[in-house]
mmCIF file of C-alpha atoms in Angstrom:
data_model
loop_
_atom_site.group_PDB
_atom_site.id
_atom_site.type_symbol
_atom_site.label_atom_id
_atom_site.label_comp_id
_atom_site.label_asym_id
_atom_site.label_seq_id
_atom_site.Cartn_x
_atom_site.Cartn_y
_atom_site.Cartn_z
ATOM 1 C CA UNK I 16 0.000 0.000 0.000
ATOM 2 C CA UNK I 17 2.965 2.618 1.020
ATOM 3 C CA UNK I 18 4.900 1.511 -2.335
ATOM 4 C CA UNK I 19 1.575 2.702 -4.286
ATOM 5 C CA UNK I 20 1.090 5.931 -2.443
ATOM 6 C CA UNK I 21 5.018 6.645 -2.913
ATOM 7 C CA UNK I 22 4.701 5.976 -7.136
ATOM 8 C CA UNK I 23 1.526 7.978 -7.395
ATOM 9 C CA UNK I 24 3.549 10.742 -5.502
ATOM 10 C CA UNK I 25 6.151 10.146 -7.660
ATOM 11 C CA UNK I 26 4.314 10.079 -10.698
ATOM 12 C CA UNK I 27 2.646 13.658 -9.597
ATOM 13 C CA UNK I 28 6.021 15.264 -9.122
ATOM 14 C CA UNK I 29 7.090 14.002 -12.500
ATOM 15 C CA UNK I 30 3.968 15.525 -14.076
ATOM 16 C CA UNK I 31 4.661 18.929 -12.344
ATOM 17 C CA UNK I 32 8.025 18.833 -13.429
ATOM 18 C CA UNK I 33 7.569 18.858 -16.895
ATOM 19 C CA UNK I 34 4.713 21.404 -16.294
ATOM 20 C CA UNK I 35 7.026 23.860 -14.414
ATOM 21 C CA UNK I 36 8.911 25.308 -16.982
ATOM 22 C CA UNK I 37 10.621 28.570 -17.729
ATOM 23 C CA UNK I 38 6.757 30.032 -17.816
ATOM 24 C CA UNK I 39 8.275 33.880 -18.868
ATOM 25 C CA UNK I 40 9.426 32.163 -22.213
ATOM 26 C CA UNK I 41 5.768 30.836 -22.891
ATOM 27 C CA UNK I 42 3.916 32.551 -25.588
ATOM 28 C CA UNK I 43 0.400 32.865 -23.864
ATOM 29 C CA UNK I 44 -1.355 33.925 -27.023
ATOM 30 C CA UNK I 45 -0.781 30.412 -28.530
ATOM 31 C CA UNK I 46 -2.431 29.069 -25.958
ATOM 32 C CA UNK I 47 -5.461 30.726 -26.886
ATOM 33 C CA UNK I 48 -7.931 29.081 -28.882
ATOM 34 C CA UNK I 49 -11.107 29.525 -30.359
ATOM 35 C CA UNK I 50 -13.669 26.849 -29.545
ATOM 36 C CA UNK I 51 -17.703 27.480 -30.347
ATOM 37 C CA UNK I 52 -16.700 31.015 -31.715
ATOM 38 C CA UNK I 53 -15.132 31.755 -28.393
ATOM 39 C CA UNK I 54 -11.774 32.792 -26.937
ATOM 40 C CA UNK I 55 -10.623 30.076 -24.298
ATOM 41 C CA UNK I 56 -8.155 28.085 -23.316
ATOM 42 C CA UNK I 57 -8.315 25.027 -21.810
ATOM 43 C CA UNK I 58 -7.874 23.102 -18.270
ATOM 44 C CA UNK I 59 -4.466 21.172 -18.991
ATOM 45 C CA UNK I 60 -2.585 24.228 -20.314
ATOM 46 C CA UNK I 61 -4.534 26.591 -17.658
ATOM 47 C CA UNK I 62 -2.696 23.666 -14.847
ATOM 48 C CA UNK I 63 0.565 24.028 -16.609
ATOM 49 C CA UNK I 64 0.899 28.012 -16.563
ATOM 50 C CA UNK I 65 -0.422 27.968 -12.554
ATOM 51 C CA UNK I 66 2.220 25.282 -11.722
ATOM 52 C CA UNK I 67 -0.693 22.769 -10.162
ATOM 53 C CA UNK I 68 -1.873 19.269 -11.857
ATOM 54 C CA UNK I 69 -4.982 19.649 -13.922
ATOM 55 C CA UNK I 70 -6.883 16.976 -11.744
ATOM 56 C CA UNK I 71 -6.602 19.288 -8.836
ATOM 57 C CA UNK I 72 -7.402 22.311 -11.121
ATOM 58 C CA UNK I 73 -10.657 20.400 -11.728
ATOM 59 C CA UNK I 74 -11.239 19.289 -8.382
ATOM 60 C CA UNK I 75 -10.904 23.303 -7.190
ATOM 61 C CA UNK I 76 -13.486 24.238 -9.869
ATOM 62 C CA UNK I 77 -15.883 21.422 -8.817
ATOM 63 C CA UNK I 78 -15.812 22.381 -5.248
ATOM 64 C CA UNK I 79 -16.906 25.712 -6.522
ATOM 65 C CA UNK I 80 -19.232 24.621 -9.621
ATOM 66 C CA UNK I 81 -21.484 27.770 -8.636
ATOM 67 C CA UNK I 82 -18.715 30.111 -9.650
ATOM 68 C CA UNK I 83 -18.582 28.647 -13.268
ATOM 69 C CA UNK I 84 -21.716 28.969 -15.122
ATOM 70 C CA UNK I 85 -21.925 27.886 -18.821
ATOM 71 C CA UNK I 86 -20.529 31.480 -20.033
ATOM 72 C CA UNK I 87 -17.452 30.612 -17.619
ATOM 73 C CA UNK I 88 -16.531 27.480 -18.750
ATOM 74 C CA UNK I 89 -17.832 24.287 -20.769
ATOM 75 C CA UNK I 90 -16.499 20.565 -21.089
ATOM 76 C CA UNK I 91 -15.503 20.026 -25.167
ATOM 77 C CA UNK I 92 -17.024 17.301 -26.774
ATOM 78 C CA UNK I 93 -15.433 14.433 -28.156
ATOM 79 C CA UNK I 94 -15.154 15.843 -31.866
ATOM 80 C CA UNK I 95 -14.406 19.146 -29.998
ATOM 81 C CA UNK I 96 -11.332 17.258 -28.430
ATOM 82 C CA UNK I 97 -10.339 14.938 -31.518
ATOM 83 C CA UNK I 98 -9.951 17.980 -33.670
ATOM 84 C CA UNK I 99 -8.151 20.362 -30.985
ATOM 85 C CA UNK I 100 -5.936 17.400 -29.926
ATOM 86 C CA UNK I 101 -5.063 17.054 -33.819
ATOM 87 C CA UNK I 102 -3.793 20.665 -33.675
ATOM 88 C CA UNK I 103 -1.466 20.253 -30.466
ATOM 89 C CA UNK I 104 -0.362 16.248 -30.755
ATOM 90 C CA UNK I 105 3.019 17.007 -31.739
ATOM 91 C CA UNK I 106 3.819 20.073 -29.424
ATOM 92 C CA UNK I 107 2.292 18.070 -26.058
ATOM 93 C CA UNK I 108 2.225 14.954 -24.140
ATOM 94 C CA UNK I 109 -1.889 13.858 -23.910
ATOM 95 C CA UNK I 110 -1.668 10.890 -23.506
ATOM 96 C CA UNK I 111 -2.666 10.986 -19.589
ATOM 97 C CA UNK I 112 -5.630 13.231 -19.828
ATOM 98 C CA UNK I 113 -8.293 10.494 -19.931
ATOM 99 C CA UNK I 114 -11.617 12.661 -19.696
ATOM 100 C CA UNK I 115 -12.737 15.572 -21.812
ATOM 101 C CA UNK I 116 -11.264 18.853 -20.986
ATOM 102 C CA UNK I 117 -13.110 21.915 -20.163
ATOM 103 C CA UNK I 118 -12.651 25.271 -21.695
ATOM 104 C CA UNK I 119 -12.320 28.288 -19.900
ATOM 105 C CA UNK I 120 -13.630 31.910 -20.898
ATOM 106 C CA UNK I 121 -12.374 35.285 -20.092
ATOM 107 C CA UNK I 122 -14.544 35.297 -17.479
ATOM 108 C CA UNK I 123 -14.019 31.659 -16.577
ATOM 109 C CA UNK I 124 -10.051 32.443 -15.846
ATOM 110 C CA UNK I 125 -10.643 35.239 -13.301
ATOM 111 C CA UNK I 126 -12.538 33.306 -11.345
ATOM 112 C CA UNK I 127 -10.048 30.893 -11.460
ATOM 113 C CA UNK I 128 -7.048 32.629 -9.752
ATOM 114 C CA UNK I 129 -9.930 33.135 -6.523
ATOM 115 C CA UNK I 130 -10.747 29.395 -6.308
ATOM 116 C CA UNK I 131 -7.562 28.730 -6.234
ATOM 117 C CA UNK I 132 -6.295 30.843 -3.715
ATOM 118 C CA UNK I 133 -2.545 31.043 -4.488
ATOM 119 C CA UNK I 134 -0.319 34.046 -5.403
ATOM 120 C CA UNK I 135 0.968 32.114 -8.577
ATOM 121 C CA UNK I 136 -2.439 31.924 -9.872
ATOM 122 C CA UNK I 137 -2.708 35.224 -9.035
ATOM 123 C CA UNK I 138 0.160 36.426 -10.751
ATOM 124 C CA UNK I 139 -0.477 34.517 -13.613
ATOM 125 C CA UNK I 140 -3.944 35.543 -14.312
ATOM 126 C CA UNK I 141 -2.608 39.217 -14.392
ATOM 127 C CA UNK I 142 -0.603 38.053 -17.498
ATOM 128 C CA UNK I 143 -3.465 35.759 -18.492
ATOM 129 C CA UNK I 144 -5.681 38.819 -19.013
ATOM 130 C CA UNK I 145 -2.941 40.790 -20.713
ATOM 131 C CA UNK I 146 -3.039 37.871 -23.166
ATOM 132 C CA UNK I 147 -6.388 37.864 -23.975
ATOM 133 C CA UNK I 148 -6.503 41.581 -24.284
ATOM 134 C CA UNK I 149 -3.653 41.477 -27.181
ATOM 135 C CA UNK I 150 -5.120 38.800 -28.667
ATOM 136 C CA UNK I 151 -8.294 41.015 -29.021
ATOM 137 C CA UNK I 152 -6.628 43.888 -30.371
ATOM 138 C CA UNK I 153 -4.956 42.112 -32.750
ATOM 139 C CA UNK I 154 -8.296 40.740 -34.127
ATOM 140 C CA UNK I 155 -9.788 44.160 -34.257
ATOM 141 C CA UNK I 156 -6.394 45.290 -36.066
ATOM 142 C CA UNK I 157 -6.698 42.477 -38.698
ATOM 143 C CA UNK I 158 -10.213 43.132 -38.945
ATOM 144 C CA UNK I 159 -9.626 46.628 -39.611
ATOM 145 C CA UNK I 160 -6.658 45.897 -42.470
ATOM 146 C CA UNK I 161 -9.257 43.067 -44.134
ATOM 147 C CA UNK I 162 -11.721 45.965 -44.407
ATOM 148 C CA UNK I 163 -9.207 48.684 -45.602
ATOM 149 C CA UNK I 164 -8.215 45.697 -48.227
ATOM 150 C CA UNK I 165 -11.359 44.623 -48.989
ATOM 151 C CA UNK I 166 -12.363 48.218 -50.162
ATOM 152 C CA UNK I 167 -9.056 48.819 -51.795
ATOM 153 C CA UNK I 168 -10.210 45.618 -54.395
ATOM 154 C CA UNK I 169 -13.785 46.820 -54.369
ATOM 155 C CA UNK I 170 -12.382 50.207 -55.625
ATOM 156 C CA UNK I 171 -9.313 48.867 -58.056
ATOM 157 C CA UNK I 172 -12.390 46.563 -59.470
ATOM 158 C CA UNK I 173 -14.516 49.649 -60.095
ATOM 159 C CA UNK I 174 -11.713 51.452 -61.501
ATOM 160 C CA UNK I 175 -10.638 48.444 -63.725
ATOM 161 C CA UNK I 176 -14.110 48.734 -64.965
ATOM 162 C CA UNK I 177 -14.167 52.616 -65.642
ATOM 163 C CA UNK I 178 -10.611 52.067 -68.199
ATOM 164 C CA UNK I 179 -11.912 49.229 -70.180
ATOM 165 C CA UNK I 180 -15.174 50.520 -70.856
ATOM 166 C CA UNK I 181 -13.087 54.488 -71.461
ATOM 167 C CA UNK I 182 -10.967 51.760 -73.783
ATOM 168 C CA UNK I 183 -14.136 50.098 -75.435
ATOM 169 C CA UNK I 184 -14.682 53.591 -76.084
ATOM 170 C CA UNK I 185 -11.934 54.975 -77.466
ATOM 171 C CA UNK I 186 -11.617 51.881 -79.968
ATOM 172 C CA UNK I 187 -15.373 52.761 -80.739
ATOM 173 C CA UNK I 188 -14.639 56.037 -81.557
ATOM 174 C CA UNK I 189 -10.712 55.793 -82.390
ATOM 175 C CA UNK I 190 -9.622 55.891 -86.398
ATOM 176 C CA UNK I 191 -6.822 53.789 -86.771
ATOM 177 C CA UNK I 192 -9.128 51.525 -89.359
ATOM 178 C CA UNK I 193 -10.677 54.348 -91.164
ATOM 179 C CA UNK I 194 -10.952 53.716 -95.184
ATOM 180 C CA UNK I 195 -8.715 56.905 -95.602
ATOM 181 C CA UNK I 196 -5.630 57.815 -92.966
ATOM 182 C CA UNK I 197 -3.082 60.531 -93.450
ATOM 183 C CA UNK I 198 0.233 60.567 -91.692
ATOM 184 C CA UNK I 199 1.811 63.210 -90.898
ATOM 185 C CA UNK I 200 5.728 63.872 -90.992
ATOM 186 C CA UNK I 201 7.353 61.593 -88.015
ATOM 187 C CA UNK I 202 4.452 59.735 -87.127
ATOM 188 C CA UNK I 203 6.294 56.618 -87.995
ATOM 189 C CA UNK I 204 4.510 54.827 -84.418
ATOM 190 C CA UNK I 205 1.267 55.454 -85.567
ATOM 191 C CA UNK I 206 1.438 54.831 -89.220
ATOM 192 C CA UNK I 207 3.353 51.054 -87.747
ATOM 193 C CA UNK I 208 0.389 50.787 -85.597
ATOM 194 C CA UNK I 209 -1.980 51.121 -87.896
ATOM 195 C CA UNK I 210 -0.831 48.722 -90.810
ATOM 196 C CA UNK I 211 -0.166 46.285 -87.634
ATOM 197 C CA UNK I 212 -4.192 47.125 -86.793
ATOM 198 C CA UNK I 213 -4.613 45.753 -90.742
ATOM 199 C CA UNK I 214 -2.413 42.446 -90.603
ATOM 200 C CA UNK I 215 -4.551 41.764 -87.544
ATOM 201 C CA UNK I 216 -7.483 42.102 -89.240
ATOM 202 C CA UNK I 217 -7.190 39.292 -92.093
ATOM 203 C CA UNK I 218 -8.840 36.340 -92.125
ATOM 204 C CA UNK I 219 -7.743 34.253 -94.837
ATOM 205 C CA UNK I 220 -4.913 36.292 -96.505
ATOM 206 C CA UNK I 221 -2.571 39.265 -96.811
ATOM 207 C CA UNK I 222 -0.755 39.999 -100.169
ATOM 208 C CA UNK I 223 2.156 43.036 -100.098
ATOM 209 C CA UNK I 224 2.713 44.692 -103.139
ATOM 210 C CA UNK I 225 6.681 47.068 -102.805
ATOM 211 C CA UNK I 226 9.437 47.250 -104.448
ATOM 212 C CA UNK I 227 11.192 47.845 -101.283
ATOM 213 C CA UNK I 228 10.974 45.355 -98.673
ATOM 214 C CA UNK I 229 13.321 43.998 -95.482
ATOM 215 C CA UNK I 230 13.218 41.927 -92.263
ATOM 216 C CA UNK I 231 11.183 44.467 -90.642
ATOM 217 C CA UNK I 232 8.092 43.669 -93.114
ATOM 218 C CA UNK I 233 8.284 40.021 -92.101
ATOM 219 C CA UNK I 234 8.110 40.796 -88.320
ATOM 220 C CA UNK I 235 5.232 42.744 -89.271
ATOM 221 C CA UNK I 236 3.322 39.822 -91.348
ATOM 222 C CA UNK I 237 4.198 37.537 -88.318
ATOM 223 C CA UNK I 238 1.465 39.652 -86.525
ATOM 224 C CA UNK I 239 -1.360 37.713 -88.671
ATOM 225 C CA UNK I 240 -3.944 35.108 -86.863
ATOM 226 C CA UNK I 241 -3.529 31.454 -87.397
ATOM 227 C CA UNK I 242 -4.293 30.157 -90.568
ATOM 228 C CA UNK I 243 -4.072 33.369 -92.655
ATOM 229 C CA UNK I 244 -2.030 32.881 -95.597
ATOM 230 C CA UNK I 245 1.375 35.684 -96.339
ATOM 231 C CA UNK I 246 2.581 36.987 -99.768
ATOM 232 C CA UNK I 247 5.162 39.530 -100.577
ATOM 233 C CA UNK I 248 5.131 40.883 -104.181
ATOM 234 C CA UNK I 249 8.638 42.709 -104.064
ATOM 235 C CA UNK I 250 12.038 43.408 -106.478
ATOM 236 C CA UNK I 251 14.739 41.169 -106.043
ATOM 237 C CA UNK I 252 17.360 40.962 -102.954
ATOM 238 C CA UNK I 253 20.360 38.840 -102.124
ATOM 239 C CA UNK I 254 19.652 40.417 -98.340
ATOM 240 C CA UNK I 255 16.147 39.988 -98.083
ATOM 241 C CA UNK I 256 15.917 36.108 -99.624
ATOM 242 C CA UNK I 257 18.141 35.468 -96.666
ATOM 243 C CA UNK I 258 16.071 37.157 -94.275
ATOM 244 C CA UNK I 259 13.260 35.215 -95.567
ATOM 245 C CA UNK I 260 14.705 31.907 -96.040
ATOM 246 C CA UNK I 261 15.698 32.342 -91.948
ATOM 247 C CA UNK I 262 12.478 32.987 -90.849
ATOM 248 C CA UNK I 263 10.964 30.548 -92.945
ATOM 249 C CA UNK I 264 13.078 27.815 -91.073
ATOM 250 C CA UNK I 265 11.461 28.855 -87.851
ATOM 251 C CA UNK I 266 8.190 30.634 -88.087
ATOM 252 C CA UNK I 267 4.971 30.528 -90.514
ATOM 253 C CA UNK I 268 6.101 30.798 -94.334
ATOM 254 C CA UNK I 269 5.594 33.879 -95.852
ATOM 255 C CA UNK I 270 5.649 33.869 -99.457
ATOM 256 C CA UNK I 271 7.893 35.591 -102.214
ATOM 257 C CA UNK I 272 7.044 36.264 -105.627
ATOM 258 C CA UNK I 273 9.413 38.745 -107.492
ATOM 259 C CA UNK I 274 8.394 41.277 -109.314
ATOM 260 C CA UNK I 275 8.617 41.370 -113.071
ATOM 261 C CA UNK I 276 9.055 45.077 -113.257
ATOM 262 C CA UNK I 277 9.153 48.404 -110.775
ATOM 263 C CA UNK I 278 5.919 49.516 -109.748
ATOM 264 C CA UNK I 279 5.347 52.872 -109.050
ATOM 265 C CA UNK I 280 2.592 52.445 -106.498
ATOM 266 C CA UNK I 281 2.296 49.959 -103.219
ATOM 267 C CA UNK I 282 -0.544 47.866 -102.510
ATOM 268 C CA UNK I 283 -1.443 46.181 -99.578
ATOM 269 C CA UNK I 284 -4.293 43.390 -99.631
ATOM 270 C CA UNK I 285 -6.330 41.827 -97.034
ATOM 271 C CA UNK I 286 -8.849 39.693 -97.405
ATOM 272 C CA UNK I 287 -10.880 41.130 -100.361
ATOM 273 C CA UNK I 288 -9.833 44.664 -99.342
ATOM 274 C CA UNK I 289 -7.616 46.759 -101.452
ATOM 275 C CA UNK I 290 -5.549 49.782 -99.894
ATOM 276 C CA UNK I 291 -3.488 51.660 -101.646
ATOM 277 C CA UNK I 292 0.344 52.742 -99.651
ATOM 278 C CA UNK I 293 1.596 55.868 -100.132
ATOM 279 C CA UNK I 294 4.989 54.915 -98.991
ATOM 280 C CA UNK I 295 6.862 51.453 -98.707
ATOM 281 C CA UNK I 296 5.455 49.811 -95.603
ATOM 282 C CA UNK I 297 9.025 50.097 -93.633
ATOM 283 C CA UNK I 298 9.235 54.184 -94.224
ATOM 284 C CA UNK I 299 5.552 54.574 -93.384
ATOM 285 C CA UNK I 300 5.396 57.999 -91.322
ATOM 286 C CA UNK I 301 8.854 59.000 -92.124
ATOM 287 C CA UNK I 302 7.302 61.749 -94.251
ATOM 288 C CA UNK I 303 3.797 62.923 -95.337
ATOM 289 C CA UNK I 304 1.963 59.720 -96.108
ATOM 290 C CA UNK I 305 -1.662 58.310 -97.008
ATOM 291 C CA UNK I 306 -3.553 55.027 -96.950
ATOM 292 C CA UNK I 307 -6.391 54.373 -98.701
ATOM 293 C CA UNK I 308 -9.359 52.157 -99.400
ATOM 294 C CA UNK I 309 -9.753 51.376 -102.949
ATOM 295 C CA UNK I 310 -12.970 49.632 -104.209
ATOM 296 C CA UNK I 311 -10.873 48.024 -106.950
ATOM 297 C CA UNK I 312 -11.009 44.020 -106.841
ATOM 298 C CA UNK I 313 -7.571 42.084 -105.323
ATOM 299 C CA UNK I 314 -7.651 40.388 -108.318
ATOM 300 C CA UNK I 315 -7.904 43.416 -110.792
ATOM 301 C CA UNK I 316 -4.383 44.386 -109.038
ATOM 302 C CA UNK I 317 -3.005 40.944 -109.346
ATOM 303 C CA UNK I 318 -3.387 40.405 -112.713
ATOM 304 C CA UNK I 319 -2.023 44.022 -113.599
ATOM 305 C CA UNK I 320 1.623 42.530 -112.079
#
């Protein structure tokens, strides 16, 4: 009987041992959890902060039941327990807690330090309180910030909305594709832009009539959708057959016919649309320069060449 007295002893020393720790070094506020929407924190890490076993924790509160009413503490439930013990398995020892454990509120804790009677507790509570009271303000603070973010987003979306439909527009109203566009000395971005607009445009094929063509016309062609067939009417050119033949060996084939004779005028053809250049495509805006829509047939063009 005395050898069984003297192990349980034992075997309570032990247990406070572990529990009495450096307790400056422990982080309260991880200790806090939320259970049932509430702040708490429960019996066996309450019993390791006051320096006492959690069976006589619980014994002091069930002396004083009257003191703890359901807004002061409540026992978890079993799925309450699996999925907190989940959480803290690899940071604690539970396997000698063999009932459910009760959570303590707020509330719950200061009445704790009085049924206990000890100027640990007491001590301990003080920084217990201080604990929950940062934990609060930090909620408020992150509350706060998710607000301040959330309207940031509502307002970028609102804004995001605002420039496309100032772009939609703009491209409504804008006249890069009009039938007739004059360039004016310099605009070389703008004229670029808007034969680019043009390539874009075709759907089945784009034929370049110019005596004058280099490696600049095939990046330009290389701007067409899948599918749409490339031409290039132009003189002949040591340089530019080996620009072509190069890109050919990598990208989409773009086509060369040479041209029997010098043309005077450029022609650019998409689709079944005609427009007549007034300067090679690659000095387009380096002076005064037009582009316009001719109602002449693609093939009328094609089988003046």
């Amino acid at each position: 009987m005395a050898n069984k007295i003297e192990n349980k002893n034992k075997e309570e020393i032990n247990e406070l041992e572990v529990t009495n720790r450096d307790l400056q070094k422990i982080n309260i506020e991880s200790l806090i959890r939320t259970i049932r929407g509430q702040k708490v924190m429960v019996d066996f890490d309450l019993a390791m902060l006051y320096g006492v076993l959690n069976k006589r924790l619980n014994e002091q509160v069930k002396r004083n039941i009257e003191r703890f009413p359901d807004d002061f503490m409540f026992q978890l439930t079993k799925e309450e327990w699996n999925i907190l013990r989940s959480q803290i398995a690899t940071t604690k020892n539970l396997s000698k807690i063999r009932t459910l454990p009760y959570a303590f509120t707020r509330n719950g804790i200061g009445m704790l330090s009085s049924v206990l009677g000890s100027e640990t507790a007491v001590a301990m509570n003080i920084r217990i309180m201080r604990a929950f009271t940062a934990s609060q303000q930090i909620m408020e603070s992150n509350a706060i910030l998710f607000k301040r973010v959330f309207h940031l987003e509502q307002h970028q979306q609102e804004t995001d909305e605002k420039i496309n439909l100032l772009m939609t527009k703009m491209d409504d109203q804008s006249s890069k594709l009009l039938p007739e566009q004059i360039f004016a000395m310099g605009c070389v971005w703008d004229a670029w832009a808007y034969v680019s607009d043009l390539v874009r445009s075709a759907k089945q094929r784009i034929v370049l009539i110019d005596n004058f063509v280099d490696d600049r016309v095939l990046s330009l062609f290389d701007k067409r959708g899948e599918g749409v067939e490339a031409t290039i009417h132009t003189r002949y050119s040591e340089t530019f057959l080996t620009d072509l033949k190069k890109h050919n060996d990598q990208y989409r084939e773009i086509k060369f016919i040479q041209l029997p004779h010098k043309n005077h005028d450029r022609f650019l053809i998409i689709d079944d649309d005609v427009y007549l250049l007034g300067a090679s495509v690659k000095d387009m805006g380096v002076g005064i320069c037009a582009v316009t829509k001719m109602h002449t047939s693609p093939e009328t063009i094609l089988g003046l060449l």
